[in-house]
Coordinates of C-alpha atoms in Angstrom, one line a residue:
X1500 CA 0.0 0.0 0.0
X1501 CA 3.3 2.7 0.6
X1502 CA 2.9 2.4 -3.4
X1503 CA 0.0 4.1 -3.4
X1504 CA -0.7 7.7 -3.9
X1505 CA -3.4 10.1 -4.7
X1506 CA -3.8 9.7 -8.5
X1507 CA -4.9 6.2 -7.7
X1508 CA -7.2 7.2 -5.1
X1509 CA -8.4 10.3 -7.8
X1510 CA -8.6 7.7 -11.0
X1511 CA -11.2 5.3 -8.1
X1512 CA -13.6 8.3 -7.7
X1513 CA -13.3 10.0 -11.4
X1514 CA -14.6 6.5 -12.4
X1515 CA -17.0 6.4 -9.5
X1516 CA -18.2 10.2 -10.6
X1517 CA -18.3 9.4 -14.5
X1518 CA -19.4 5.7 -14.2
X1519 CA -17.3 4.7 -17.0
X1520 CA -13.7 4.2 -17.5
X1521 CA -13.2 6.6 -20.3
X1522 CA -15.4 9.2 -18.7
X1523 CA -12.6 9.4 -16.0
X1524 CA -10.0 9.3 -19.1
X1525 CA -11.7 12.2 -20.4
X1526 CA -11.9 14.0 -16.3
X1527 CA -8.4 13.1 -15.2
X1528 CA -7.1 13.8 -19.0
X1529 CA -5.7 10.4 -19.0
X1530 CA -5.6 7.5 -21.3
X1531 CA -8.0 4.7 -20.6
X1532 CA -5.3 2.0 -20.4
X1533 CA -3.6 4.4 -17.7
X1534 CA -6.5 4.9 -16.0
X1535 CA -7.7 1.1 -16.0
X1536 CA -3.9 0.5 -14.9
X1537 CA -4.2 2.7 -11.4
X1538 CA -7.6 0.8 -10.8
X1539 CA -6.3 -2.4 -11.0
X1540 CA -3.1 -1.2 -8.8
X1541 CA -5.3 0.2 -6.2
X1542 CA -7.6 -2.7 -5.8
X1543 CA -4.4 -5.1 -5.5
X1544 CA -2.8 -2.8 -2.8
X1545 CA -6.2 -2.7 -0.7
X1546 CA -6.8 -6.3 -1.2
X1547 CA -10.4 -6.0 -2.6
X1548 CA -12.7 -6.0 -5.7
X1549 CA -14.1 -2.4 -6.4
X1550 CA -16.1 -3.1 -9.5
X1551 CA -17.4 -6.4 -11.0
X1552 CA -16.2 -6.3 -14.4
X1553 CA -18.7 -7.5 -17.2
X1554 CA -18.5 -7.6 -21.0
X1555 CA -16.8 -3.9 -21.0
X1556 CA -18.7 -2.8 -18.4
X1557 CA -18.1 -2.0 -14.8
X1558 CA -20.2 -2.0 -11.5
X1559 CA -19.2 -0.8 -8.3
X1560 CA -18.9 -2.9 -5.2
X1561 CA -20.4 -2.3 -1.8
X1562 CA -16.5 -1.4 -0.4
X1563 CA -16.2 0.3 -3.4
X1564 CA -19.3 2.7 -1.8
X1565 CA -17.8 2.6 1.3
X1566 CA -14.1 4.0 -0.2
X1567 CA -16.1 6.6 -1.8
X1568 CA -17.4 8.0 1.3
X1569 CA -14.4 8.4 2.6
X1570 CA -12.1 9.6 -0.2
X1571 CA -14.9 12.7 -0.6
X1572 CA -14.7 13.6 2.9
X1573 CA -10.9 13.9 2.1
X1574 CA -11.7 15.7 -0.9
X1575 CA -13.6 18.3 1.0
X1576 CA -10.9 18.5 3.6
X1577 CA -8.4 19.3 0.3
X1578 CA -10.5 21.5 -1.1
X1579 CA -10.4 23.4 1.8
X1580 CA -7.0 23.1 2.6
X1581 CA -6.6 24.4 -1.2
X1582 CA -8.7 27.6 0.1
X1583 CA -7.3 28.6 3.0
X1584 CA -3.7 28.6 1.2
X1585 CA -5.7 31.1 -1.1
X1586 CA -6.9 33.1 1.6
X1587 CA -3.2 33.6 3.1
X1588 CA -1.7 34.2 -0.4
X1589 CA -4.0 37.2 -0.6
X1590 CA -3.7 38.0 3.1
X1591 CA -7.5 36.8 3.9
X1592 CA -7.2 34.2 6.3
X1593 CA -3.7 35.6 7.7
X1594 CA -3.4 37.7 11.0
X1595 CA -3.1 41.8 11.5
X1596 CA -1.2 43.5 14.2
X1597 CA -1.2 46.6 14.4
X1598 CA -0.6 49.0 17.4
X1599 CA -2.6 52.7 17.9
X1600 CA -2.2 55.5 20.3
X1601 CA -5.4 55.8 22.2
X1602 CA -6.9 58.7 20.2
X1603 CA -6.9 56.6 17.5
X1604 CA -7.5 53.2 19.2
X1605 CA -10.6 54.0 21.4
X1606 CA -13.1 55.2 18.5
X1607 CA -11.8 55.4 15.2
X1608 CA -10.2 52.0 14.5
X1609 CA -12.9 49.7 16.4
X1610 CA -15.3 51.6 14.7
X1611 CA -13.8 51.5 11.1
X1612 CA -12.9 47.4 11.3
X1613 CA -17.1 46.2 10.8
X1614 CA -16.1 47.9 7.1
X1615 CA -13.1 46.0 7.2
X1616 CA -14.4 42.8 7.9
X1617 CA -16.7 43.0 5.3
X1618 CA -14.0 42.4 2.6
X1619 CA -11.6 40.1 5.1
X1620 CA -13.8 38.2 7.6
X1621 CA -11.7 35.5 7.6
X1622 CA -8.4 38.1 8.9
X1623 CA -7.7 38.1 12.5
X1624 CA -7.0 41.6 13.7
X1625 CA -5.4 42.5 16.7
X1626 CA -5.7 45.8 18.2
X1627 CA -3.0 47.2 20.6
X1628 CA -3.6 50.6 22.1
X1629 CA -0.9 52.0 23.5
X1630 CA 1.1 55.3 23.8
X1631 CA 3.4 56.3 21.2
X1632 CA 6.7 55.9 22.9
X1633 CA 5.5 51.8 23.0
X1634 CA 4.0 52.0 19.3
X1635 CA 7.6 53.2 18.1
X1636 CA 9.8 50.4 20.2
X1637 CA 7.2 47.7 18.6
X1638 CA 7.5 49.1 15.0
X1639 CA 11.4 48.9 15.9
X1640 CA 11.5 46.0 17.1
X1641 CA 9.1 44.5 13.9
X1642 CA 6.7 43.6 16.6
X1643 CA 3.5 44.9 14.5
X1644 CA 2.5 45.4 10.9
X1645 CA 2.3 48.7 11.2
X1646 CA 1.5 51.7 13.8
X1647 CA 0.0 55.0 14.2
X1648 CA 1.3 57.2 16.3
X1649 CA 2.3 61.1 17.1
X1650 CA 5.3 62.2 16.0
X1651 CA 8.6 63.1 16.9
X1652 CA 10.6 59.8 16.8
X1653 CA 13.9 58.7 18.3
X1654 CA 14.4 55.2 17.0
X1655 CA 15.1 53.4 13.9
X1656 CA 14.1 50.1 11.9
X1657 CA 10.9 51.7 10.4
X1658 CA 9.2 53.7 7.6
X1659 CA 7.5 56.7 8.5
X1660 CA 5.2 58.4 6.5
X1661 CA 2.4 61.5 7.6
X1662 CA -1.1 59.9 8.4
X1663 CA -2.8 63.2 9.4
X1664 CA -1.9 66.5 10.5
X1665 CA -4.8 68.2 11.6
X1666 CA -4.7 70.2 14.4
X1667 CA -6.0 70.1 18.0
X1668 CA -9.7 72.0 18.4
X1669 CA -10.9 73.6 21.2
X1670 CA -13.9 71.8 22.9
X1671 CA -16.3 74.4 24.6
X1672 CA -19.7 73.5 26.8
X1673 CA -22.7 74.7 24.4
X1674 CA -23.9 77.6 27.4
X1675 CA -20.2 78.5 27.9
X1676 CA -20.0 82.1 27.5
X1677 CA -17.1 81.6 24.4
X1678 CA -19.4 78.6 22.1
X1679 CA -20.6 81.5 20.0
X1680 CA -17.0 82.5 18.9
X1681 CA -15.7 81.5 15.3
X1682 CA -12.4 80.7 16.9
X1683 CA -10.4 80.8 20.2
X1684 CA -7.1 81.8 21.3
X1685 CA -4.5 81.3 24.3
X1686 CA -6.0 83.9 25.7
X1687 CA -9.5 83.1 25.7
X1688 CA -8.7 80.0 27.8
X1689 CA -8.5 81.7 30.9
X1690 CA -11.9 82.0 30.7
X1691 CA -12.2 78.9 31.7
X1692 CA -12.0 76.4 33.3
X1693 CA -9.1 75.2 31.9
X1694 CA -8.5 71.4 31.1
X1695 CA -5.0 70.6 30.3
X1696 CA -3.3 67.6 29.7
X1697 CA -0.5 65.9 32.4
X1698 CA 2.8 66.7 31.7
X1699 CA 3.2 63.3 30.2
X1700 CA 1.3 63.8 27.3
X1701 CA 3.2 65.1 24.1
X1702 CA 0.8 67.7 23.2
X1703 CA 1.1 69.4 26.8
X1704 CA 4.1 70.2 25.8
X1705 CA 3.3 71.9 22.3
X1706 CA 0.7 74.4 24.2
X1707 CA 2.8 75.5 26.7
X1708 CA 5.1 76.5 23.9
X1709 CA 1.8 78.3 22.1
X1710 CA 1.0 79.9 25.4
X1711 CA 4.6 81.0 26.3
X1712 CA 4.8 82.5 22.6
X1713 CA 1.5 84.6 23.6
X1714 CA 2.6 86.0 26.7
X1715 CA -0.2 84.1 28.5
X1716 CA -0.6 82.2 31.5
X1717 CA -3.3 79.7 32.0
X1718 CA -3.8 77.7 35.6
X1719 CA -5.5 74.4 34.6
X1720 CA -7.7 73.6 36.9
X1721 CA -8.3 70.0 35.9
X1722 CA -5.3 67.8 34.0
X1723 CA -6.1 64.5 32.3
X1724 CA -3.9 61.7 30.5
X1725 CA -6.5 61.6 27.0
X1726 CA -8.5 63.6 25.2
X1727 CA -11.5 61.6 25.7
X1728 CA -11.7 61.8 29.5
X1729 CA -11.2 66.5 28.5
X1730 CA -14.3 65.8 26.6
X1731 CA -16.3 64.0 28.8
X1732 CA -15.7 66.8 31.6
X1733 CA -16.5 69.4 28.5
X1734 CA -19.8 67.7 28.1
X1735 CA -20.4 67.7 31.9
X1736 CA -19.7 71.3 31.7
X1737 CA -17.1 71.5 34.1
X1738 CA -14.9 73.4 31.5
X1739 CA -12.7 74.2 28.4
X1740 CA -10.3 71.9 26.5
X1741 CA -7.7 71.2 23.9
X1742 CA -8.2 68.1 22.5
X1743 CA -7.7 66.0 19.4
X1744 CA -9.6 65.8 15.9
X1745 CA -10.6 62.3 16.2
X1746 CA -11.2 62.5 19.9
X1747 CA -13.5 65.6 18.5
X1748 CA -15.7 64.1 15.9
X1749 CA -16.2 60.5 17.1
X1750 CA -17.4 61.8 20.6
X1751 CA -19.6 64.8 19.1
X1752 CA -21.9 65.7 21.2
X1753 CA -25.0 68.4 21.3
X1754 CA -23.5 69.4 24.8
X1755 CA -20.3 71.1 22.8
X1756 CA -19.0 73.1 20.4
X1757 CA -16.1 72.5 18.5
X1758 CA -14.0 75.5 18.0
X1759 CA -10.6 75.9 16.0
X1760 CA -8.1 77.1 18.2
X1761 CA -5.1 79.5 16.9
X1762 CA -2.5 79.7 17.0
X1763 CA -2.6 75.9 15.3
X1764 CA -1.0 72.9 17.5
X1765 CA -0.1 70.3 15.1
X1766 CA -1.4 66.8 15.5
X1767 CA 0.9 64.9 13.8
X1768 CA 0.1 61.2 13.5
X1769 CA 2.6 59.1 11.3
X1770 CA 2.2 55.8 9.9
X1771 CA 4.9 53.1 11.3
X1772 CA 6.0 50.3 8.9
X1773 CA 8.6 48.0 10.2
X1774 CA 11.2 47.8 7.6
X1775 CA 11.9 44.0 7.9
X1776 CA 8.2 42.9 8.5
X1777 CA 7.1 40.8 5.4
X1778 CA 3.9 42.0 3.2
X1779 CA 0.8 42.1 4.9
X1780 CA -1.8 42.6 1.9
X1781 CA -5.3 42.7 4.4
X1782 CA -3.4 45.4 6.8
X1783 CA -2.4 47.1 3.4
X1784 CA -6.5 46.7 2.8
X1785 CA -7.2 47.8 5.9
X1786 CA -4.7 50.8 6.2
X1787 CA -7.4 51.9 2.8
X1788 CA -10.3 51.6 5.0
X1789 CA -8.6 53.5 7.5
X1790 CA -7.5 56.5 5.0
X1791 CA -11.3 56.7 3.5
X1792 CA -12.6 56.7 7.2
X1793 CA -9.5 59.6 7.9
X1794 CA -10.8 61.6 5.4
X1795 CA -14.7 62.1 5.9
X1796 CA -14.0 62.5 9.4
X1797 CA -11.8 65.3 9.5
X1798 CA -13.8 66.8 6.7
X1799 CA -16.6 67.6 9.2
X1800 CA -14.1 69.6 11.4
X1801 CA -15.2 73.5 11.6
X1802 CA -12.8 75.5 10.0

């Protein structure tokens, strides 16, 4: 039986499928001598008759039945097999993972991957959210297929590119006596409340700098790690923050006003691609799903 292989088992069903030895000829694209020659080998390897041969015609056996069964569940198990190798050659049944700073990660990716999915629901996608100090080490270290994450950088062993640049918007409570004003400034802010960031956060950093260049000085009265946890206090009305354009849109809110803030504080998100990673083409597909969804959201942003 070590002799055997799958031709023989694939000439046994072509025959069984076709009923006639030629008709499997004609299927396998085969002679009818070669084909009648991996029958016979078969049935002498598995020590049984498969087909009762009479006057040119042939009959399956019972076993013969019973082989059958069993060579189509294999057949399905191939075929799928076959499929899934498809699926990773084109990236669909492979694995994404891909690592997001949190203004990114806590809206606007988990809400952009149903889309996604749509097109790849066999992909695996795992989302890390993390701060962009991490998000750079794993893109260094070709821990992820790709990042997003606020600029500067330090390290090495990836691509960069620009995702977005808009800048950070003011966030004002609808009754607040500034939410009818086309546009704020440093100064404005110390009509508070303030809400300001900790001085762990990048951006804190940026509007000091815009403050210290305006000659103005604002005593926050609340700090916070995200944007997301400035807005929620904005929409409680406790006060008046900075915070970013997706944090902005994705959380809108009747209780606030959006309001561009000069002078301009960059939000500078890049795109990380580890430089020895291999091709991912379903985070290439979803890094497209991610630029549309980029787009009309920051197109709703007052200007």
């Amino acid at each position: 039986m070590k002799t055997l292989n799958l031709l023989h088992y694939a000439a046994f069903r072509a025959v069984m499928l076709t009923g006639t030895v030629s008709g499997a000829a004609e299927l396998l694209g085969r002679s009818q001598p070669a084909v009648s020659r991996l029958l016979d080998k078969l049935e002498y390897e598995l020590g049984v008759s498969l087909f009762e041969r009479r006057r040119g015609q042939i009959t399956p056996t019972s076993v013969a039945h019973l082989l059958l069964d069993e060579i189509e569940r294999a057949y399905v198990s191939l075929e799928a097999l076959s499929s899934f190798a498809s699926r990773l050659a084109s990236g669909e049944g492979g694995e994404i993972s891909l690592a997001v700073m949190p203004a990114l990660g806590i809206n606007f990716v988990p809400r952009l991957l149903a889309e996604f999915r749509r097109d790849w629901p066999k992909t695996k996608v795992t989302l890390n959210v993390r701060m962009s100090v991490k998000i750079e080490e794993w893109a260094a270290a070709q821990q992820i297929d790709f990042g997003l994450a606020e600029t500067p950088f330090r390290r090495s062993g990836f691509r960069t590119s620009i995702f977005s640049n808009a800048p950070y918007i003011a966030v004002v409570p609808r009754h607040h006596p500034l939410a009818d004003r086309s546009r704020l400034g440093p100064g404005d802010l110390r009509e508070g409340p303030f809400i300001s960031w900790t001085s762990f956060v990048s951006a804190r950093h940026l509007l000091d700098q815009a403050l210290q260049s305006s000659s103005v000085k604002v005593d926050a009265a609340y700090e916070t790690t995200f944007s997301i946890s400035a807005y929620e206090m904005v929409k409680q009305g406790i006060g008046i923050a900075i915070i970013d354009p997706y944090t902005a849109v994705e959380q809108l809110d009747d209780r606030v006003r959006l309001i561009p803030f000069a002078p301009q504080i960059p939000f500078n998100v890049a795109l990380l691609r580890p430089e020895s990673r291999a091709a991912n083409p379903a985070a290439d597909a979803l890094l497209e799903v991610m630029a549309e969804k980029r787009d009309r959201l920051l197109a709703q942003l007052p200007r």
